[in-house]
Amino acid sequence: MPAARTVDVQTFLNEHPFSRFQWVIFALCFCVVLLDRFDTAAIGYIAPSLITEWGLDRPALAPVLSAALFGLAAGALSSGPLADRLGRKAVLLGSVLIMGAACLMSAFAGSLDQLVVWRFITGVGLGAAMPNAVTLMSEYCPDGRRATLTNAMFCGFPSGAAFGGFLAAWMIPQWGWRSVLVLGGTTPLVLTALIALRLPESVRFMVAKNQPVERIRNVLHRIAATVPDATSFVMHEKTVTTTAKSGIGMVLSSSYLMGSVSLWVAYFIGLVIFYALINWMPLLFKDAGLAPQTASLISALFPLGGVGAILFGWLMDRFNANVIIAVGFALTAVAVYAFGQMAGNLALLVVVVFVAGTLMNTSQSSLPALAAGFYPTQGRATGVAWMLGLGRFGGVAGSFLVAELARRQLTFSEIFAIVGIPGLIAAAALVVKQLAHPDDTAARVAARSEALGHQCQRPLPFQKIEQEAAAAFP
């Protein structure tokens, strides 16, 4: 009778090449994030047509524009704890289904009130989908490439906005504004079927929840055919000094609270900067003397730099991730301040706006990967989801910030000087996280770890062998 063999799942992922099976996971999660951004931005694309067809005033659209935002927050805050209890795949499957069905129903709304309700429900699905896609992707990555791959997957977010803009510009003149929502609804429904058939549950979640060995073995076998004789699986997590039994309890425990708050502040502040600039730059540049078309074209450069997150991911896998992103936010503050000094030099303004957008979007897009690496499996989905959910309100704050500065009649340069300050606050929040958790690196986590695992019920001789194998991982 063969001896029992214990497999450490993260060591297994680290030692084998990134497989075609893992690339399928990457592609499906990328599509989830891409559709998330497409559906979030859809209402902005169709707003002019709504005003024309329904004879609305611009202020009347405010409930529609904000409904998805509140749904996003509600979906994120509720989905994380559910995913840490029920599994990442189940919650992701349900959220994409809700997202698609509600967006499709939005296309048939006959009044503004109906549209508000369906946009809120769409937002719930959107808010639940993204953090679970990030979490699931992170949990199938090898340690040395986790941030790079997770950030690359998250590049679907800015891509969804750009893709949606081009499609909407082509579709609305031919088929009307409802066609955009039909596309935004049917595509997630197709993706739901693919997720159900092709996407596995997180292997780390299965080990943490002591799910059947056969189920774990079957998933890992699709990555590499080296586990047919494995009789138990373990994983090594950083030492947790909390007695929390839930994801929420872990995220709010004394061991993680300072890091959690730091992540919330950084993500919130990042969205303050993003929405303050994306909503107000064209008007501020126009007031500074630029032609309206020129102001719009220059402003459009700002959200194009999200693909820089791949470079940041590479750096985060090799150096201190907190410091890398903190530097990105600090340089964002400098670049935003420079906006106010470049109004008279069009060429330099174009360069500074693009650089600032690259730094801002890259830093912001890297935070989900940072959060996924910070929390252990027991609370990872909650940690990522709560950061994204609470941070959504930064978009509201950013829009109100510039409106208040304009009301106080601050000058062009003064407004951008103040809008740049949040970048320094985000950088400081990440420095605080680093000081509170100085040993939160892959190497030290490996040195200070405890095994979580699944043990099969077998005769005592085999249990003894397994205990000896587990002792090899102090």
CSV table of C-alpha atoms in Angstrom, one decimal:
chain,number,residue,atom,x,y,z
A,1,MET,CA,0.0,0.0,0.0
A,2,PRO,CA,1.6,3.4,-1.0
A,3,ALA,CA,2.6,5.9,1.6
A,4,ALA,CA,0.5,9.0,2.1
A,5,ARG,CA,1.8,12.2,0.5
A,6,THR,CA,1.0,15.8,1.6
A,7,VAL,CA,1.1,18.6,-0.9
A,8,ASP,CA,1.4,22.3,-0.1
A,9,VAL,CA,-0.8,24.0,-2.6
A,10,GLN,CA,1.1,27.2,-2.8
A,11,THR,CA,4.4,25.4,-3.2
A,12,PHE,CA,2.7,23.4,-6.0
A,13,LEU,CA,1.6,26.6,-7.7
A,14,ASN,CA,5.1,28.1,-7.3
A,15,GLU,CA,7.0,25.1,-8.7
A,16,HIS,CA,4.9,24.6,-11.8
A,17,PRO,CA,4.7,26.8,-15.0
A,18,PHE,CA,1.6,28.9,-15.3
A,19,SER,CA,-0.7,26.5,-17.1
A,20,ARG,CA,-3.3,26.8,-19.9
A,21,PHE,CA,-5.9,26.1,-17.2
A,22,GLN,CA,-4.7,29.1,-15.1
A,23,TRP,CA,-4.7,31.3,-18.3
A,24,VAL,CA,-8.4,30.3,-18.7
A,25,ILE,CA,-9.0,31.6,-15.1
A,26,PHE,CA,-7.1,34.8,-16.0
A,27,ALA,CA,-9.2,35.3,-19.1
A,28,LEU,CA,-12.5,34.8,-17.4
A,29,CYS,CA,-11.6,37.1,-14.5
A,30,PHE,CA,-10.3,39.7,-17.0
A,31,CYS,CA,-13.7,39.6,-18.8
A,32,VAL,CA,-15.6,40.0,-15.5
A,33,VAL,CA,-13.6,43.2,-14.7
A,34,LEU,CA,-13.9,44.5,-18.3
A,35,LEU,CA,-17.7,44.0,-18.2
A,36,ASP,CA,-17.8,45.6,-14.8
A,37,ARG,CA,-16.3,48.8,-16.1
A,38,PHE,CA,-18.3,48.7,-19.3
A,39,ASP,CA,-21.6,48.4,-17.4
A,40,THR,CA,-20.6,51.1,-14.8
A,41,ALA,CA,-19.8,53.5,-17.6
A,42,ALA,CA,-22.8,52.6,-19.8
A,43,ILE,CA,-25.1,55.2,-18.2
A,44,GLY,CA,-22.7,58.0,-19.0
A,45,TYR,CA,-22.6,56.9,-22.7
A,46,ILE,CA,-26.5,56.9,-23.0
A,47,ALA,CA,-27.2,60.0,-20.8
A,48,PRO,CA,-27.4,62.5,-23.8
A,49,SER,CA,-29.9,60.2,-25.5
A,50,LEU,CA,-31.9,59.9,-22.4
A,51,ILE,CA,-32.2,63.6,-22.1
A,52,THR,CA,-33.3,63.9,-25.7
A,53,GLU,CA,-35.8,61.0,-25.8
A,54,TRP,CA,-37.4,61.6,-22.4
A,55,GLY,CA,-37.2,65.4,-22.3
A,56,LEU,CA,-35.2,65.5,-19.1
A,57,ASP,CA,-33.3,68.2,-17.5
A,58,ARG,CA,-29.7,67.4,-16.6
A,59,PRO,CA,-30.3,67.5,-12.8
A,60,ALA,CA,-33.0,64.8,-13.2
A,61,LEU,CA,-30.3,62.3,-14.2
A,62,ALA,CA,-28.5,62.6,-10.9
A,63,PRO,CA,-30.5,59.7,-9.3
A,64,VAL,CA,-29.7,57.4,-12.3
A,65,LEU,CA,-26.0,58.3,-12.3
A,66,SER,CA,-25.7,57.8,-8.5
A,67,ALA,CA,-27.9,54.6,-8.2
A,68,ALA,CA,-25.2,52.3,-9.5
A,69,LEU,CA,-22.6,53.9,-7.2
A,70,PHE,CA,-24.6,53.0,-4.1
A,71,GLY,CA,-25.3,49.6,-5.6
A,72,LEU,CA,-21.6,49.1,-6.1
A,73,ALA,CA,-20.8,49.8,-2.5
A,74,ALA,CA,-23.6,47.6,-1.2
A,75,GLY,CA,-22.6,44.7,-3.5
A,76,ALA,CA,-18.9,44.9,-2.5
A,77,LEU,CA,-19.5,45.2,1.3
A,78,SER,CA,-21.9,42.2,1.3
A,79,SER,CA,-20.2,39.9,-1.2
A,80,GLY,CA,-16.8,39.7,0.6
A,81,PRO,CA,-18.1,38.1,3.8
A,82,LEU,CA,-20.3,35.8,1.6
A,83,ALA,CA,-17.4,34.7,-0.5
A,84,ASP,CA,-15.3,33.9,2.6
A,85,ARG,CA,-18.1,31.7,3.8
A,86,LEU,CA,-19.6,30.2,0.6
A,87,GLY,CA,-16.7,30.3,-1.9
A,88,ARG,CA,-15.4,32.7,-4.5
A,89,LYS,CA,-16.9,30.9,-7.5
A,90,ALA,CA,-20.5,30.8,-6.1
A,91,VAL,CA,-20.6,34.5,-5.3
A,92,LEU,CA,-18.9,35.5,-8.6
A,93,LEU,CA,-21.4,33.4,-10.5
A,94,GLY,CA,-24.3,35.0,-8.8
A,95,SER,CA,-23.0,38.5,-9.1
A,96,VAL,CA,-22.3,38.2,-12.8
A,97,LEU,CA,-25.8,36.8,-13.3
A,98,ILE,CA,-27.4,39.7,-11.4
A,99,MET,CA,-25.3,42.2,-13.2
A,100,GLY,CA,-26.3,40.8,-16.6
A,101,ALA,CA,-30.0,40.3,-15.9
A,102,ALA,CA,-30.5,43.8,-14.3
A,103,CYS,CA,-28.6,45.6,-17.0
A,104,LEU,CA,-30.8,43.8,-19.6
A,105,MET,CA,-33.9,44.8,-17.7
A,106,SER,CA,-32.6,48.4,-17.7
A,107,ALA,CA,-32.9,48.4,-21.5
A,108,PHE,CA,-36.7,47.9,-21.2
A,109,ALA,CA,-37.2,50.6,-18.5
A,110,GLY,CA,-40.2,52.8,-19.3
A,111,SER,CA,-39.6,55.5,-16.8
A,112,LEU,CA,-36.8,57.2,-14.9
A,113,ASP,CA,-37.8,55.5,-11.6
A,114,GLN,CA,-37.6,52.1,-13.2
A,115,LEU,CA,-34.2,52.9,-14.6
A,116,VAL,CA,-33.0,54.0,-11.2
A,117,VAL,CA,-34.1,50.7,-9.6
A,118,TRP,CA,-32.5,48.5,-12.3
A,119,ARG,CA,-29.3,50.6,-12.2
A,120,PHE,CA,-29.0,50.1,-8.4
A,121,ILE,CA,-29.5,46.3,-8.8
A,122,THR,CA,-26.9,46.3,-11.6
A,123,GLY,CA,-24.6,48.1,-9.3
A,124,VAL,CA,-25.0,45.4,-6.6
A,125,GLY,CA,-23.9,42.8,-9.1
A,126,LEU,CA,-21.0,44.9,-10.4
A,127,GLY,CA,-19.8,45.7,-6.9
A,128,ALA,CA,-19.8,42.0,-5.9
A,129,ALA,CA,-18.1,40.7,-9.1
A,130,MET,CA,-14.9,42.7,-9.1
A,131,PRO,CA,-13.5,41.9,-5.7
A,132,ASN,CA,-14.2,38.2,-6.1
A,133,ALA,CA,-12.5,38.1,-9.5
A,134,VAL,CA,-9.4,39.8,-8.0
A,135,THR,CA,-9.5,37.3,-5.1
A,136,LEU,CA,-9.9,34.2,-7.2
A,137,MET,CA,-7.2,35.3,-9.6
A,138,SER,CA,-4.8,36.1,-6.8
A,139,GLU,CA,-5.3,32.6,-5.2
A,140,TYR,CA,-4.2,30.8,-8.4
A,141,CYS,CA,-1.0,32.8,-8.9
A,142,PRO,CA,2.5,31.7,-7.9
A,143,ASP,CA,4.0,34.0,-5.2
A,144,GLY,CA,6.7,35.5,-7.6
A,145,ARG,CA,4.1,36.6,-10.2
A,146,ARG,CA,1.0,37.3,-8.1
A,147,ALA,CA,1.0,41.1,-8.3
A,148,THR,CA,2.0,41.1,-12.0
A,149,LEU,CA,-0.7,38.7,-13.0
A,150,THR,CA,-3.4,40.3,-10.8
A,151,ASN,CA,-2.6,43.8,-12.0
A,152,ALA,CA,-2.6,42.6,-15.6
A,153,MET,CA,-6.1,41.0,-15.0
A,154,PHE,CA,-7.3,44.3,-13.5
A,155,CYS,CA,-6.3,46.1,-16.7
A,156,GLY,CA,-9.6,45.0,-17.9
A,157,PHE,CA,-11.1,47.8,-15.9
A,158,PRO,CA,-9.8,50.8,-17.9
A,159,SER,CA,-10.1,48.7,-21.1
A,160,GLY,CA,-13.8,48.3,-20.4
A,161,ALA,CA,-14.4,52.0,-20.3
A,162,ALA,CA,-12.5,52.6,-23.6
A,163,PHE,CA,-14.1,49.6,-25.3
A,164,GLY,CA,-17.6,50.7,-24.2
A,165,GLY,CA,-17.0,54.3,-25.4
A,166,PHE,CA,-16.2,53.1,-28.9
A,167,LEU,CA,-19.1,50.7,-29.1
A,168,ALA,CA,-21.6,53.2,-27.7
A,169,ALA,CA,-20.5,55.8,-30.3
A,170,TRP,CA,-21.2,53.2,-33.0
A,171,MET,CA,-24.3,51.6,-31.7
A,172,ILE,CA,-26.4,54.5,-30.4
A,173,PRO,CA,-26.8,56.3,-33.8
A,174,GLN,CA,-27.9,53.0,-35.4
A,175,TRP,CA,-30.0,51.2,-32.8
A,176,GLY,CA,-30.5,53.7,-30.0
A,177,TRP,CA,-29.4,53.9,-26.4
A,178,ARG,CA,-31.2,50.7,-25.3
A,179,SER,CA,-28.9,48.7,-27.6
A,180,VAL,CA,-26.0,49.5,-25.3
A,181,LEU,CA,-27.8,48.1,-22.3
A,182,VAL,CA,-28.9,45.0,-24.2
A,183,LEU,CA,-25.2,44.3,-25.0
A,184,GLY,CA,-24.2,45.1,-21.5
A,185,GLY,CA,-26.8,42.6,-20.2
A,186,THR,CA,-26.5,39.7,-22.6
A,187,THR,CA,-22.7,39.5,-22.6
A,188,PRO,CA,-22.5,38.9,-18.8
A,189,LEU,CA,-25.2,36.2,-19.2
A,190,VAL,CA,-23.0,34.4,-21.7
A,191,LEU,CA,-20.1,34.9,-19.3
A,192,THR,CA,-22.2,33.4,-16.5
A,193,ALA,CA,-22.4,30.1,-18.5
A,194,LEU,CA,-18.7,30.1,-19.1
A,195,ILE,CA,-17.9,30.7,-15.4
A,196,ALA,CA,-20.3,27.8,-14.4
A,197,LEU,CA,-18.6,25.4,-16.9
A,198,ARG,CA,-14.9,26.5,-16.8
A,199,LEU,CA,-14.1,28.4,-13.7
A,200,PRO,CA,-13.0,26.4,-10.6
A,201,GLU,CA,-13.4,27.2,-7.0
A,202,SER,CA,-10.3,28.7,-5.4
A,203,VAL,CA,-8.0,25.9,-4.4
A,204,ARG,CA,-6.8,27.8,-1.4
A,205,PHE,CA,-10.4,28.3,-0.2
A,206,MET,CA,-11.1,24.6,-0.7
A,207,VAL,CA,-8.1,23.7,1.5
A,208,ALA,CA,-9.0,26.2,4.2
A,209,LYS,CA,-12.6,24.8,4.3
A,210,ASN,CA,-11.4,21.2,4.4
A,211,GLN,CA,-13.2,20.2,1.2
A,212,PRO,CA,-12.8,16.7,-0.2
A,213,VAL,CA,-9.3,15.7,-1.2
A,214,GLU,CA,-10.6,14.4,-4.5
A,215,ARG,CA,-12.0,17.8,-5.5
A,216,ILE,CA,-8.8,19.6,-4.7
A,217,ARG,CA,-6.7,16.9,-6.5
A,218,ASN,CA,-8.9,17.2,-9.6
A,219,VAL,CA,-8.3,20.9,-9.8
A,220,LEU,CA,-4.6,20.8,-9.3
A,221,HIS,CA,-4.3,17.9,-11.8
A,222,ARG,CA,-5.5,20.4,-14.5
A,223,ILE,CA,-2.4,22.5,-13.7
A,224,ALA,CA,0.1,19.7,-13.6
A,225,ALA,CA,-0.3,15.9,-13.5
A,226,THR,CA,1.9,15.4,-10.4
A,227,VAL,CA,-0.7,15.0,-7.7
A,228,PRO,CA,-2.5,11.7,-8.4
A,229,ASP,CA,-1.1,10.1,-5.3
A,230,ALA,CA,-1.6,13.1,-3.0
A,231,THR,CA,-3.6,12.1,0.1
A,232,SER,CA,-3.8,15.4,1.8
A,233,PHE,CA,-3.3,19.1,1.1
A,234,VAL,CA,-2.0,22.0,3.2
A,235,MET,CA,-1.2,25.6,2.7
A,236,HIS,CA,1.0,27.9,4.7
A,237,GLU,CA,-0.4,31.2,5.8
A,238,LYS,CA,1.2,34.0,7.8
A,239,THR,CA,0.7,33.6,11.5
A,240,VAL,CA,-2.7,35.0,12.6
A,241,THR,CA,-2.9,36.2,16.2
A,242,THR,CA,-6.7,36.7,16.1
A,243,THR,CA,-9.5,34.3,17.2
A,244,ALA,CA,-11.8,35.7,14.5
A,245,LYS,CA,-14.1,33.1,13.0
A,246,SER,CA,-15.3,35.2,10.0
A,247,GLY,CA,-13.8,37.3,7.3
A,248,ILE,CA,-15.2,40.5,8.8
A,249,GLY,CA,-13.8,39.6,12.2
A,250,MET,CA,-10.4,39.1,10.7
A,251,VAL,CA,-10.4,42.3,8.7
A,252,LEU,CA,-11.4,44.3,11.8
A,253,SER,CA,-9.2,42.4,14.3
A,254,SER,CA,-6.4,44.2,16.0
A,255,SER,CA,-3.9,42.2,13.9
A,256,TYR,CA,-5.2,43.7,10.7
A,257,LEU,CA,-7.2,46.8,11.5
A,258,MET,CA,-4.4,49.3,10.9
A,259,GLY,CA,-3.6,47.8,7.6
A,260,SER,CA,-7.3,47.6,6.7
A,261,VAL,CA,-7.9,51.3,7.5
A,262,SER,CA,-4.7,52.3,5.5
A,263,LEU,CA,-6.0,50.4,2.4
A,264,TRP,CA,-9.5,52.0,2.8
A,265,VAL,CA,-8.0,55.5,3.0
A,266,ALA,CA,-5.6,54.9,0.1
A,267,TYR,CA,-8.4,53.6,-2.2
A,268,PHE,CA,-10.9,56.2,-1.2
A,269,ILE,CA,-8.4,59.0,-1.7
A,270,GLY,CA,-7.3,57.6,-5.0
A,271,LEU,CA,-10.9,57.8,-6.3
A,272,VAL,CA,-11.2,61.4,-4.9
A,273,ILE,CA,-8.3,62.4,-7.2
A,274,PHE,CA,-9.6,60.4,-10.2
A,275,TYR,CA,-13.2,61.7,-10.2
A,276,ALA,CA,-12.2,65.2,-9.2
A,277,LEU,CA,-10.0,65.4,-12.4
A,278,ILE,CA,-12.1,63.3,-14.8
A,279,ASN,CA,-15.2,65.2,-14.1
A,280,TRP,CA,-13.8,68.7,-13.9
A,281,MET,CA,-10.6,68.9,-16.0
A,282,PRO,CA,-12.4,69.8,-19.3
A,283,LEU,CA,-14.2,72.7,-17.6
A,284,LEU,CA,-11.2,73.9,-15.7
A,285,PHE,CA,-9.0,73.8,-18.8
A,286,LYS,CA,-11.7,75.7,-20.7
A,287,ASP,CA,-11.9,78.4,-18.0
A,288,ALA,CA,-8.1,78.7,-18.2
A,289,GLY,CA,-8.3,79.7,-21.9
A,290,LEU,CA,-8.1,76.5,-23.8
A,291,ALA,CA,-10.6,75.8,-26.6
A,292,PRO,CA,-13.4,73.4,-25.6
A,293,GLN,CA,-12.3,70.7,-28.0
A,294,THR,CA,-8.7,71.0,-27.0
A,295,ALA,CA,-9.6,70.9,-23.3
A,296,SER,CA,-11.7,67.7,-23.9
A,297,LEU,CA,-8.9,66.0,-25.9
A,298,ILE,CA,-6.2,66.7,-23.3
A,299,SER,CA,-8.5,65.5,-20.5
A,300,ALA,CA,-9.1,62.3,-22.4
A,301,LEU,CA,-5.4,61.4,-22.0
A,302,PHE,CA,-5.8,61.1,-18.2
A,303,PRO,CA,-7.5,57.7,-18.0
A,304,LEU,CA,-5.3,56.0,-20.6
A,305,GLY,CA,-2.4,55.0,-18.4
A,306,GLY,CA,-3.9,52.1,-16.5
A,307,VAL,CA,-1.8,49.5,-18.4
A,308,GLY,CA,1.2,50.8,-16.4
A,309,ALA,CA,-0.2,48.6,-13.6
A,310,ILE,CA,1.6,45.6,-15.2
A,311,LEU,CA,4.9,47.4,-14.6
A,312,PHE,CA,4.0,48.2,-11.0
A,313,GLY,CA,2.9,44.6,-10.5
A,314,TRP,CA,6.4,43.4,-11.7
A,315,LEU,CA,8.0,45.9,-9.3
A,316,MET,CA,5.7,44.8,-6.4
A,317,ASP,CA,6.7,41.2,-6.9
A,318,ARG,CA,10.3,42.1,-6.5
A,319,PHE,CA,10.4,45.0,-4.0
A,320,ASN,CA,8.3,46.4,-1.2
A,321,ALA,CA,4.8,46.7,-2.6
A,322,ASN,CA,3.7,49.4,-0.1
A,323,VAL,CA,6.6,51.6,-1.0
A,324,ILE,CA,6.1,51.1,-4.7
A,325,ILE,CA,2.5,52.3,-4.7
A,326,ALA,CA,3.2,55.0,-2.1
A,327,VAL,CA,5.8,56.5,-4.4
A,328,GLY,CA,3.3,56.3,-7.3
A,329,PHE,CA,0.7,58.3,-5.3
A,330,ALA,CA,3.4,60.9,-4.2
A,331,LEU,CA,4.5,61.4,-7.8
A,332,THR,CA,0.8,61.8,-8.7
A,333,ALA,CA,0.5,64.6,-6.3
A,334,VAL,CA,3.5,66.4,-7.9
A,335,ALA,CA,2.1,65.9,-11.4
A,336,VAL,CA,-1.4,67.2,-10.5
A,337,TYR,CA,0.2,70.2,-8.8
A,338,ALA,CA,2.1,70.8,-12.1
A,339,PHE,CA,-1.2,71.1,-14.0
A,340,GLY,CA,-1.7,74.5,-12.4
A,341,GLN,CA,1.7,75.7,-13.6
A,342,MET,CA,1.3,74.6,-17.2
A,343,ALA,CA,-1.8,76.4,-18.4
A,344,GLY,CA,0.2,78.6,-20.7
A,345,ASN,CA,2.3,75.8,-22.3
A,346,LEU,CA,0.1,73.4,-24.2
A,347,ALA,CA,2.8,70.9,-25.1
A,348,LEU,CA,4.0,70.5,-21.5
A,349,LEU,CA,0.4,70.3,-20.3
A,350,VAL,CA,-0.3,67.4,-22.6
A,351,VAL,CA,2.8,65.5,-21.3
A,352,VAL,CA,2.0,66.3,-17.6
A,353,VAL,CA,-1.7,65.1,-17.9
A,354,PHE,CA,-0.6,61.8,-19.5
A,355,VAL,CA,2.1,61.2,-16.9
A,356,ALA,CA,-0.3,62.1,-14.1
A,357,GLY,CA,-2.9,59.7,-15.5
A,358,THR,CA,-0.4,56.9,-15.8
A,359,LEU,CA,0.8,57.4,-12.3
A,360,MET,CA,-2.7,57.8,-10.8
A,361,ASN,CA,-4.3,54.9,-12.6
A,362,THR,CA,-1.4,52.6,-12.1
A,363,SER,CA,-1.2,53.3,-8.4
A,364,GLN,CA,-5.0,52.9,-8.0
A,365,SER,CA,-5.1,49.7,-10.1
A,366,SER,CA,-2.4,48.1,-8.0
A,367,LEU,CA,-4.3,48.4,-4.7
A,368,PRO,CA,-6.5,45.4,-5.2
A,369,ALA,CA,-3.4,43.2,-5.7
A,370,LEU,CA,-1.9,44.7,-2.6
A,371,ALA,CA,-5.0,44.0,-0.5
A,372,ALA,CA,-5.2,40.4,-1.9
A,373,GLY,CA,-1.6,39.8,-0.8
A,374,PHE,CA,-2.1,41.3,2.6
A,375,TYR,CA,-5.0,39.2,3.9
A,376,PRO,CA,-5.0,35.4,4.5
A,377,THR,CA,-7.4,33.1,2.8
A,378,GLN,CA,-9.9,33.3,5.7
A,379,GLY,CA,-10.6,37.0,5.1
A,380,ARG,CA,-9.1,37.8,1.7
A,381,ALA,CA,-12.4,38.2,-0.2
A,382,THR,CA,-13.8,40.4,2.6
A,383,GLY,CA,-10.7,42.5,2.8
A,384,VAL,CA,-10.5,43.2,-1.0
A,385,ALA,CA,-14.3,43.8,-1.2
A,386,TRP,CA,-14.5,46.2,1.7
A,387,MET,CA,-11.6,48.3,0.3
A,388,LEU,CA,-13.3,48.5,-3.1
A,389,GLY,CA,-16.8,49.1,-1.5
A,390,LEU,CA,-15.8,51.9,0.9
A,391,GLY,CA,-13.5,53.4,-1.6
A,392,ARG,CA,-16.4,54.0,-4.1
A,393,PHE,CA,-17.6,56.9,-2.0
A,394,GLY,CA,-14.3,58.7,-2.9
A,395,GLY,CA,-15.8,59.4,-6.3
A,396,VAL,CA,-18.6,61.4,-4.7
A,397,ALA,CA,-16.2,63.3,-2.5
A,398,GLY,CA,-13.9,64.1,-5.4
A,399,SER,CA,-16.7,65.7,-7.4
A,400,PHE,CA,-17.9,67.7,-4.5
A,401,LEU,CA,-14.3,68.8,-3.6
A,402,VAL,CA,-13.8,70.6,-6.9
A,403,ALA,CA,-17.3,72.1,-6.9
A,404,GLU,CA,-16.6,73.6,-3.4
A,405,LEU,CA,-13.2,75.0,-4.5
A,406,ALA,CA,-14.8,76.6,-7.6
A,407,ARG,CA,-17.6,78.0,-5.4
A,408,ARG,CA,-14.9,79.7,-3.2
A,409,GLN,CA,-13.4,81.2,-6.4
A,410,LEU,CA,-9.9,79.7,-6.1
A,411,THR,CA,-7.6,80.2,-9.0
A,412,PHE,CA,-6.7,77.6,-11.6
A,413,SER,CA,-3.3,76.9,-10.0
A,414,GLU,CA,-4.7,76.8,-6.4
A,415,ILE,CA,-7.4,74.3,-7.3
A,416,PHE,CA,-4.9,71.8,-8.7
A,417,ALA,CA,-2.5,72.4,-5.8
A,418,ILE,CA,-5.3,71.3,-3.4
A,419,VAL,CA,-6.4,68.4,-5.6
A,420,GLY,CA,-2.8,67.1,-5.5
A,421,ILE,CA,-2.7,67.0,-1.7
A,422,PRO,CA,-4.9,63.8,-1.5
A,423,GLY,CA,-2.0,62.0,-3.4
A,424,LEU,CA,0.2,62.7,-0.4
A,425,ILE,CA,-2.4,61.4,2.0
A,426,ALA,CA,-2.7,58.2,0.1
A,427,ALA,CA,1.0,57.8,0.1
A,428,ALA,CA,1.1,58.5,3.8
A,429,ALA,CA,-1.6,55.8,4.4
A,430,LEU,CA,0.5,53.2,2.7
A,431,VAL,CA,3.6,54.3,4.7
A,432,VAL,CA,1.5,53.8,7.9
A,433,LYS,CA,0.5,50.3,6.6
A,434,GLN,CA,4.2,49.5,6.1
A,435,LEU,CA,5.2,50.7,9.6
A,436,ALA,CA,2.3,48.7,11.1
A,437,HIS,CA,3.1,45.5,9.2
A,438,PRO,CA,6.9,45.7,8.4
A,439,ASP,CA,7.2,41.9,8.0
A,440,ASP,CA,4.4,41.6,5.5
A,441,THR,CA,6.5,40.2,2.7
A,442,ALA,CA,6.5,36.9,0.9
A,443,ALA,CA,9.9,35.8,2.3
A,444,ARG,CA,9.0,36.5,5.9
A,445,VAL,CA,5.6,35.1,5.6
A,446,ALA,CA,7.2,31.9,4.5
A,447,ALA,CA,9.5,32.0,7.5
A,448,ARG,CA,6.6,32.6,10.0
A,449,SER,CA,3.8,30.4,8.9
A,450,GLU,CA,1.4,27.8,10.1
A,451,ALA,CA,-0.2,25.0,8.0
A,452,LEU,CA,-3.9,25.0,7.2
A,453,GLY,CA,-4.9,21.8,5.6
A,454,HIS,CA,-7.2,18.9,4.8
A,455,GLN,CA,-6.6,15.5,6.2
A,456,CYS,CA,-8.3,12.4,4.9
A,457,GLN,CA,-9.8,9.9,7.3
A,458,ARG,CA,-7.6,6.8,7.0
A,459,PRO,CA,-6.2,4.2,9.4
A,460,LEU,CA,-3.9,5.4,12.2
A,461,PRO,CA,-0.6,4.4,10.5
A,462,PHE,CA,-1.4,6.7,7.6
A,463,GLN,CA,-2.4,9.5,10.0
A,464,LYS,CA,0.9,9.2,11.7
A,465,ILE,CA,2.8,9.5,8.4
A,466,GLU,CA,0.7,12.6,7.6
A,467,GLN,CA,1.5,14.1,11.0
A,468,GLU,CA,5.2,13.6,10.3
A,469,ALA,CA,4.9,15.1,6.9
A,470,ALA,CA,3.0,18.2,8.3
A,471,ALA,CA,5.8,18.6,10.9
A,472,ALA,CA,8.2,19.3,8.0
A,473,PHE,CA,6.5,22.7,7.7
A,474,PRO,CA,7.2,24.4,11.1
